[in-house]
mmCIF file of C-alpha atoms in Angstrom:
data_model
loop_
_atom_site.group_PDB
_atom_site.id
_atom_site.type_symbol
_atom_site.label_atom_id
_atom_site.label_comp_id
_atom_site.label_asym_id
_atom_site.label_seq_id
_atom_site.Cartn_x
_atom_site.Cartn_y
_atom_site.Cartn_z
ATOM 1 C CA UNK L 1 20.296 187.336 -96.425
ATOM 2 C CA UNK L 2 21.226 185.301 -93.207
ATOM 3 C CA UNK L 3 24.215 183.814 -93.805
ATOM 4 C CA UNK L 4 24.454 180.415 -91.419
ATOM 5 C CA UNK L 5 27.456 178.546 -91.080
ATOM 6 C CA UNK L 6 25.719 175.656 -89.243
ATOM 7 C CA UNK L 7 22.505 174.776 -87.339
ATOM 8 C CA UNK L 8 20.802 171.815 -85.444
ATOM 9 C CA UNK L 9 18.052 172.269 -82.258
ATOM 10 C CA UNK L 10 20.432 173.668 -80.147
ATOM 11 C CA UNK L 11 22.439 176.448 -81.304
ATOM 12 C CA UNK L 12 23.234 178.437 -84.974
ATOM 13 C CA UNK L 13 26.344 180.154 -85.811
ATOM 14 C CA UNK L 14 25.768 182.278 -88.220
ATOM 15 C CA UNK L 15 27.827 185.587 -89.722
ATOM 16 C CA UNK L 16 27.381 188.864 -88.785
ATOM 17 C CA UNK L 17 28.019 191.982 -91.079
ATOM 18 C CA UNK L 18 29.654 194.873 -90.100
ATOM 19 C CA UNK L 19 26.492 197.781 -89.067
ATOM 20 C CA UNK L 20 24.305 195.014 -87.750
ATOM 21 C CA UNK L 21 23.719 194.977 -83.985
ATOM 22 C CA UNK L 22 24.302 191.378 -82.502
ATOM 23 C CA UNK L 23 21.523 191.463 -80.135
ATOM 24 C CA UNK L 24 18.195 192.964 -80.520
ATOM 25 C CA UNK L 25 18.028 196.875 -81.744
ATOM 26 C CA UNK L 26 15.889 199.360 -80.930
ATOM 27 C CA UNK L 27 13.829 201.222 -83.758
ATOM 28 C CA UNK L 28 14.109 199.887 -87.351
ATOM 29 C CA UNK L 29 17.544 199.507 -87.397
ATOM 30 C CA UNK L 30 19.038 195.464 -88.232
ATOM 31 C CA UNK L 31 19.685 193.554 -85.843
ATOM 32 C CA UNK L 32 20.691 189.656 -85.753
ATOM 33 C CA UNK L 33 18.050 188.228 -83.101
ATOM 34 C CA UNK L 34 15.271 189.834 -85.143
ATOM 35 C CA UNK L 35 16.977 188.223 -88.476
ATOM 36 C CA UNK L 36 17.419 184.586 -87.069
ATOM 37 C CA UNK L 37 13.989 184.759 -86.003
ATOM 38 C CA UNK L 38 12.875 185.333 -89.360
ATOM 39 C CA UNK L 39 15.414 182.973 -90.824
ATOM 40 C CA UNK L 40 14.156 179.937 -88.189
ATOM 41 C CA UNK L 41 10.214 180.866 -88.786
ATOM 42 C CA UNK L 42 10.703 180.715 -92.712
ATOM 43 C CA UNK L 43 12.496 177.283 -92.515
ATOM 44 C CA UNK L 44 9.824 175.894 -89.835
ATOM 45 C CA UNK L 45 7.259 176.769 -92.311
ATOM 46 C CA UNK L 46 9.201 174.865 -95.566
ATOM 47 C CA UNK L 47 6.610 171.967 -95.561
ATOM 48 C CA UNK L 48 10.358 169.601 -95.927
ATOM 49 C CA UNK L 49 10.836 171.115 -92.409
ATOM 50 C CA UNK L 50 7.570 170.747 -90.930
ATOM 51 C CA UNK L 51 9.493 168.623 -87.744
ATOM 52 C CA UNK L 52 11.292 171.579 -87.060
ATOM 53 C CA UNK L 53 7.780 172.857 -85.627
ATOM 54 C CA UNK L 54 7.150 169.857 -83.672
ATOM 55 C CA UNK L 55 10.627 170.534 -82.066
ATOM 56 C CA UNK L 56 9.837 174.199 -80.771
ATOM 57 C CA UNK L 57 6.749 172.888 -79.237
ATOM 58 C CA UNK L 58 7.920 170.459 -77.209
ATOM 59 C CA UNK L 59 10.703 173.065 -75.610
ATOM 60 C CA UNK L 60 7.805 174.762 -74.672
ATOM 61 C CA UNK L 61 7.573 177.772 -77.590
ATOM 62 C CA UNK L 62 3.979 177.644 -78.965
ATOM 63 C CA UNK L 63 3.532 178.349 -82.481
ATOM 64 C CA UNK L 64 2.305 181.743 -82.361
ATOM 65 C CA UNK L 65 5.665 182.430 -80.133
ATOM 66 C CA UNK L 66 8.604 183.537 -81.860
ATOM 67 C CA UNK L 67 11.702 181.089 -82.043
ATOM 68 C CA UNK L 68 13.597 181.314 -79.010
ATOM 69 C CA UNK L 69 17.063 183.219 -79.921
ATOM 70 C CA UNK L 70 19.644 183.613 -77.223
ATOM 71 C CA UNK L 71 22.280 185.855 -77.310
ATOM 72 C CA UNK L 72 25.651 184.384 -75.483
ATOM 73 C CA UNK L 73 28.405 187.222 -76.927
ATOM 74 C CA UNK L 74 28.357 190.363 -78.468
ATOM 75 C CA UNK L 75 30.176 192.477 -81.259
ATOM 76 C CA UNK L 76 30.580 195.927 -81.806
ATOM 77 C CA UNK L 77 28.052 197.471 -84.450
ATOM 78 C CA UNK L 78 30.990 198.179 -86.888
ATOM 79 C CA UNK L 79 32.503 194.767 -86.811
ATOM 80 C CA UNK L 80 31.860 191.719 -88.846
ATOM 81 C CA UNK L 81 32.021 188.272 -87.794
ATOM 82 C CA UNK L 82 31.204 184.316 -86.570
ATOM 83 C CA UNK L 83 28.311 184.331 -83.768
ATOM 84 C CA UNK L 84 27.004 181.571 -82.207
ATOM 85 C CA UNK L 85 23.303 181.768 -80.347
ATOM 86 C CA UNK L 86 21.355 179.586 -78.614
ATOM 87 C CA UNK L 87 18.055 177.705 -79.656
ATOM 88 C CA UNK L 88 17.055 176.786 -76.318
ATOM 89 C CA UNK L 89 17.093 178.135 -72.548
ATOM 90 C CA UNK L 90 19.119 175.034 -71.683
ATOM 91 C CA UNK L 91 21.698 175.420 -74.430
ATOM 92 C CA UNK L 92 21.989 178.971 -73.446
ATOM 93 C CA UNK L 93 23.047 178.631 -69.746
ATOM 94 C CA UNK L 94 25.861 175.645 -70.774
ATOM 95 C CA UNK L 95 27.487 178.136 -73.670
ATOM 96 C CA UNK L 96 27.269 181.236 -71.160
ATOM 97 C CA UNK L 97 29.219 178.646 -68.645
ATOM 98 C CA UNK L 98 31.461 177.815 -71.202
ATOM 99 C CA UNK L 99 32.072 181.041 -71.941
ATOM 100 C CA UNK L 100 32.926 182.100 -68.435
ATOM 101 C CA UNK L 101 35.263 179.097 -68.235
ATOM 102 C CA UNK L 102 37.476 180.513 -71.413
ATOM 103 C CA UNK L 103 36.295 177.725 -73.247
ATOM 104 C CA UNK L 104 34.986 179.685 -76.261
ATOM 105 C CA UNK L 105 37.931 180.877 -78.402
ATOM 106 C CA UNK L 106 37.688 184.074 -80.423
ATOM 107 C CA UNK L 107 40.264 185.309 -83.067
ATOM 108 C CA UNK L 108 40.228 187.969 -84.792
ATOM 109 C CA UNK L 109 41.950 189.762 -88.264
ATOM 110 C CA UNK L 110 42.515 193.400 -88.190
ATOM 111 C CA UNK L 111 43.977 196.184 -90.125
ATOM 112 C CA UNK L 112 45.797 198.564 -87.637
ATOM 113 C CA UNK L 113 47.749 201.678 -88.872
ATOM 114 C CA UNK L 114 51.515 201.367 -88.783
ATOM 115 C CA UNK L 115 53.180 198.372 -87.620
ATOM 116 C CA UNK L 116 53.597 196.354 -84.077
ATOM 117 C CA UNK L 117 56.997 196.606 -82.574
ATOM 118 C CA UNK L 118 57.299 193.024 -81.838
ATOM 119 C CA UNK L 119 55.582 190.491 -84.632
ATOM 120 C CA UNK L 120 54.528 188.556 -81.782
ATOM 121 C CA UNK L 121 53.171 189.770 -78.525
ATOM 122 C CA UNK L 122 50.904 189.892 -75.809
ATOM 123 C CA UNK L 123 49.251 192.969 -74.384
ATOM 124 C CA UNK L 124 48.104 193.485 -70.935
ATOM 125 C CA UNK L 125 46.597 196.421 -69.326
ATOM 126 C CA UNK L 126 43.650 197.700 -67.317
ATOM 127 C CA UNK L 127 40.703 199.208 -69.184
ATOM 128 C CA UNK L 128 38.406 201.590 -67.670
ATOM 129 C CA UNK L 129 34.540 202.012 -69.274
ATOM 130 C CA UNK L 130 32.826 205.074 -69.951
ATOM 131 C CA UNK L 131 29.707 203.967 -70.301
ATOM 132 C CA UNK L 132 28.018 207.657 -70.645
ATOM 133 C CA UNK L 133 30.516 208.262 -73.283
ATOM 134 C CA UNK L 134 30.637 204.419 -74.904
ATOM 135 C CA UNK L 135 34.463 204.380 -74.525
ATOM 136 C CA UNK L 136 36.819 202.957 -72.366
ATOM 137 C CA UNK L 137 40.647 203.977 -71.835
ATOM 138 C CA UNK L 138 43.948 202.493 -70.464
ATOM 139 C CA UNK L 139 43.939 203.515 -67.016
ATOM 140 C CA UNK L 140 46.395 202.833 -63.838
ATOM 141 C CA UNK L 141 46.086 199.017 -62.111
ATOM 142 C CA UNK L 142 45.139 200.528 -59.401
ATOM 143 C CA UNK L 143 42.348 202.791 -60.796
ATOM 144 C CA UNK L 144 38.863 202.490 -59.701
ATOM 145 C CA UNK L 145 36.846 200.463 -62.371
ATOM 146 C CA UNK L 146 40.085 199.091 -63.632
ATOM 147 C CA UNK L 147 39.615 195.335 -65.465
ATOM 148 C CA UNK L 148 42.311 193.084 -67.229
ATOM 149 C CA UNK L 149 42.891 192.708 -70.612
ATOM 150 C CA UNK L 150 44.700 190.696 -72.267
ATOM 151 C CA UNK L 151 45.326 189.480 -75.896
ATOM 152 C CA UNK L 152 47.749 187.948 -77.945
ATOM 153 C CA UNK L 153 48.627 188.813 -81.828
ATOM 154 C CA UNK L 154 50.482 188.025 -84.625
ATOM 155 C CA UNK L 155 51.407 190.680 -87.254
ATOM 156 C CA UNK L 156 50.836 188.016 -90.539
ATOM 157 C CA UNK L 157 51.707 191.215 -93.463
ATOM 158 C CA UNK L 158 52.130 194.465 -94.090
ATOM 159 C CA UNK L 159 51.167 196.956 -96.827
ATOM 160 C CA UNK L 160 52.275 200.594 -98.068
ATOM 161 C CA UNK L 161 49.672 202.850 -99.405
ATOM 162 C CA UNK L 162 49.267 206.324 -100.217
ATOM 163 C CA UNK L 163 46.898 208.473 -98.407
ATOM 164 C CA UNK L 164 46.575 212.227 -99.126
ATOM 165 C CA UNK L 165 49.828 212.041 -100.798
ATOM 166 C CA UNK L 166 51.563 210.102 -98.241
ATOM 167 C CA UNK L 167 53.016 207.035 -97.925
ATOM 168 C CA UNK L 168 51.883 204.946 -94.624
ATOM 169 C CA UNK L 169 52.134 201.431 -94.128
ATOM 170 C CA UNK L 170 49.266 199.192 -92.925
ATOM 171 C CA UNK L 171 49.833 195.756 -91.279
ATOM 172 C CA UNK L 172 47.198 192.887 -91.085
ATOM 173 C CA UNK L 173 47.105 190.856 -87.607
ATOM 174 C CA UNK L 174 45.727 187.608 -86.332
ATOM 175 C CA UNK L 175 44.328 188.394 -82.512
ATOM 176 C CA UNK L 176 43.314 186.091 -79.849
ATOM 177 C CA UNK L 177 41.044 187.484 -77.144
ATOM 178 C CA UNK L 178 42.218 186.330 -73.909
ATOM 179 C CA UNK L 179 39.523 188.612 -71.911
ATOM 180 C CA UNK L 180 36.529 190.686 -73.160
ATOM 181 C CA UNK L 181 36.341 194.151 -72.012
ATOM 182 C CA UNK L 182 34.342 196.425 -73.518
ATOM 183 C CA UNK L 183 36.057 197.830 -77.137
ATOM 184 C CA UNK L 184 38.913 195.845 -76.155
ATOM 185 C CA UNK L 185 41.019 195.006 -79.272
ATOM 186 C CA UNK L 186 40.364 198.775 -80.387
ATOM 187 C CA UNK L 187 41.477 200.063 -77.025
ATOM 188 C CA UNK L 188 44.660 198.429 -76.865
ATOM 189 C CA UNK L 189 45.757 198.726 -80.034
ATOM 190 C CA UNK L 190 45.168 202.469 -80.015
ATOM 191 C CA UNK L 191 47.190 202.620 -76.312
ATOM 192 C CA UNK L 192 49.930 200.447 -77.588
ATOM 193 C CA UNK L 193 50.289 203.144 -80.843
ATOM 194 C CA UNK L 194 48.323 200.812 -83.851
ATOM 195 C CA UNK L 195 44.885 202.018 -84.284
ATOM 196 C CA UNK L 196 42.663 200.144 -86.226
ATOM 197 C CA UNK L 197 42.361 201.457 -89.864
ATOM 198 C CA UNK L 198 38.539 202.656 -89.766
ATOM 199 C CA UNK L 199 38.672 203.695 -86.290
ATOM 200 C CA UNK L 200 37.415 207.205 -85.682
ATOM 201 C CA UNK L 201 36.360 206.507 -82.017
ATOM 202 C CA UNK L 202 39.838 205.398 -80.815
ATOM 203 C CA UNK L 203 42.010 206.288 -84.151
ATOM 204 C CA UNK L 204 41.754 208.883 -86.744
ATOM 205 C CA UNK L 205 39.237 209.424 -89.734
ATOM 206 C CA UNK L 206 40.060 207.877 -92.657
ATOM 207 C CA UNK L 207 41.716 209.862 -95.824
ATOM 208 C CA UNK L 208 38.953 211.192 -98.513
ATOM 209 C CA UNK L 209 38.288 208.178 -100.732
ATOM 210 C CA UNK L 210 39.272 205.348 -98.702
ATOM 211 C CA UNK L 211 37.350 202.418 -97.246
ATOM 212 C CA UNK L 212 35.843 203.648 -94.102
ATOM 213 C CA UNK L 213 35.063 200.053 -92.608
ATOM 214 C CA UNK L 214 36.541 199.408 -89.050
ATOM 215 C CA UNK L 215 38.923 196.749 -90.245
ATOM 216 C CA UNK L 216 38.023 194.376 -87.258
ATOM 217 C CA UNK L 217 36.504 190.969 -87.904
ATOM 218 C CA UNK L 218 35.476 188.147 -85.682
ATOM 219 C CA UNK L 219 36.998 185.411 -88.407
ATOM 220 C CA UNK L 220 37.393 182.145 -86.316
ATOM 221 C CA UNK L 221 35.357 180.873 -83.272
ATOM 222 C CA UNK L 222 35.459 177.445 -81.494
ATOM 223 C CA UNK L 223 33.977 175.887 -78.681
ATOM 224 C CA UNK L 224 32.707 172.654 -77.118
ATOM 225 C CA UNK L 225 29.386 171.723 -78.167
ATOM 226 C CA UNK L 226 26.353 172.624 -75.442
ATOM 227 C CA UNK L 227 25.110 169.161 -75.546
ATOM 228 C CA UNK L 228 27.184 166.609 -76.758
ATOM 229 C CA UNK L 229 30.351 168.057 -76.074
ATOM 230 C CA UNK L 230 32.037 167.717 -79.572
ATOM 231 C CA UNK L 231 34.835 170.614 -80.517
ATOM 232 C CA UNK L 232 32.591 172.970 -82.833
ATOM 233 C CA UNK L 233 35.160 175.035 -85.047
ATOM 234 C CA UNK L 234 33.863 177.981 -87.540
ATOM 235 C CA UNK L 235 36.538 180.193 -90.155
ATOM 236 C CA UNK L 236 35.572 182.855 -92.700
ATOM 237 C CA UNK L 237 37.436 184.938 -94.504
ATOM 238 C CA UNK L 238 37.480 188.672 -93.923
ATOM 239 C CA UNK L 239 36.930 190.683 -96.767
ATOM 240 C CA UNK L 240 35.605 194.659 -97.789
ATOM 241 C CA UNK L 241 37.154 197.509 -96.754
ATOM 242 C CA UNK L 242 41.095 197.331 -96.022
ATOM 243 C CA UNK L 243 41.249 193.518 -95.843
ATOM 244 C CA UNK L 244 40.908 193.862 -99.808
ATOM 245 C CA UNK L 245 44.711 195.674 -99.799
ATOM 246 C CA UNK L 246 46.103 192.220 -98.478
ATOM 247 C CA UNK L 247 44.266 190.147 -100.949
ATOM 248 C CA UNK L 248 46.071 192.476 -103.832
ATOM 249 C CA UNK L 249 49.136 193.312 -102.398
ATOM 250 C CA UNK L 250 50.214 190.859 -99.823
ATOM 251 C CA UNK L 251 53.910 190.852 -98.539
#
């Protein structure tokens, strides 16, 4: 089920699980435009919610038309988190613009393997995208296809657990995207000598028996409101996978 964190004419922010694609998918696979549609056709047929059909007509979707649905950011596949889309054409150009003017925040929690030098940091480097591959890599300021990213993070615990017989330790950190370059987070965690527990693209595979999740979640999002301006600001929890160790074990 759709879980929706809030909703009015304009936009709905809503949660997205980890293996669900954030804009429409191809095939039968999930996908969150598809599942918003049927969330927003189901309420505008409630008979309580019958206005909520005289609303898409008059911003020009008919009623055979499906509810407008448009996508302003993305997430990866693997990772879980707070989305917000857009109900209308209108709504959707001001959050894109707001977007472009770094006035939509996005933290994150993740699970990386080992611990960050410093507990508090900011990384900056140059990322380079494969798209034939779907990868991108640290590369040289100067390289060709080189972008900026940045990020900031704080290391909030750490954890010890055995894997194949071995003791490693696992730390949780809070990130703040600064830029948003394809795989980012994963990228320059990896680079910088933290993957992200889960990661098999950028890290390692996981030990027989563990939680396979990517340990990367979207958990906090905030942003001025398309139309009236107001501060909009949306927190979950993360949880599955190797968030659970910090919920037993926390330090």
């Amino acid at each position: 089920m759709l879980s929706v964190l809030y909703e009015d004419s304009d936009i709905l922010v809503a949660v997205k699980p980890a293996g669900v694609e954030s804009q429409s998918a191809r095939g039968f696979a999930k996908d969150m435009v598809s599942e918003i549609r049927r969330y927003l056709t189901i309420q505008a047929r409630n008979p309580q919610n019958i206005h909520k059909l005289t609303t898409l007509s008059s911003k020009g979707q008919g009623k055979n038309q499906p509810p407008y649905v448009g996508v302003i950011h993305r997430l990866d596949r693997p990772v879980s988190g707070i989305m917000v889309y857009a109900r209308n054409q209108k709504a959707a150009a001001s959050l894109s613009s707001l977007m472009q003017q770094g006035k939509m925040e996005k933290w994150y929690k993740a699970v990386v393997c080992g611990k960050p030098v410093d507990n508090h940091s900011v990384y900056v480097d140059y990322l380079r995208q494969n798209q034939g591959e779907n990868r991108s890599e640290i590369v040289d300021k100067s390289a060709a296809g080189s972008k900026r990213a940045e990020l900031s993070y704080m290391a909030e615990a750490s954890t010890e657990r055995c894997d194949a017989g071995e003791s490693r330790e696992y730390s949780l950190v809070r990130i703040r995207l600064l830029t948003g370059r394809h795989h980012q987070i994963r990228v320059q965690f990896s680079g910088h000598g933290t993957p992200l527990y889960g990661d098999d693209k950028y890290g390692e595979k996981t030990a027989p028996g563990q939680p396979d999740l990517l340990a990367l979640c979207a958990f906090r999002l905030s942003f001025p409101h398309p139309v009236t301006g107001k501060r909009m600001e949306f927190e979950m929890e993360p949880s599955g996978g190797a968030f659970e160790w910090f919920k037993e074990n926390p330090s």
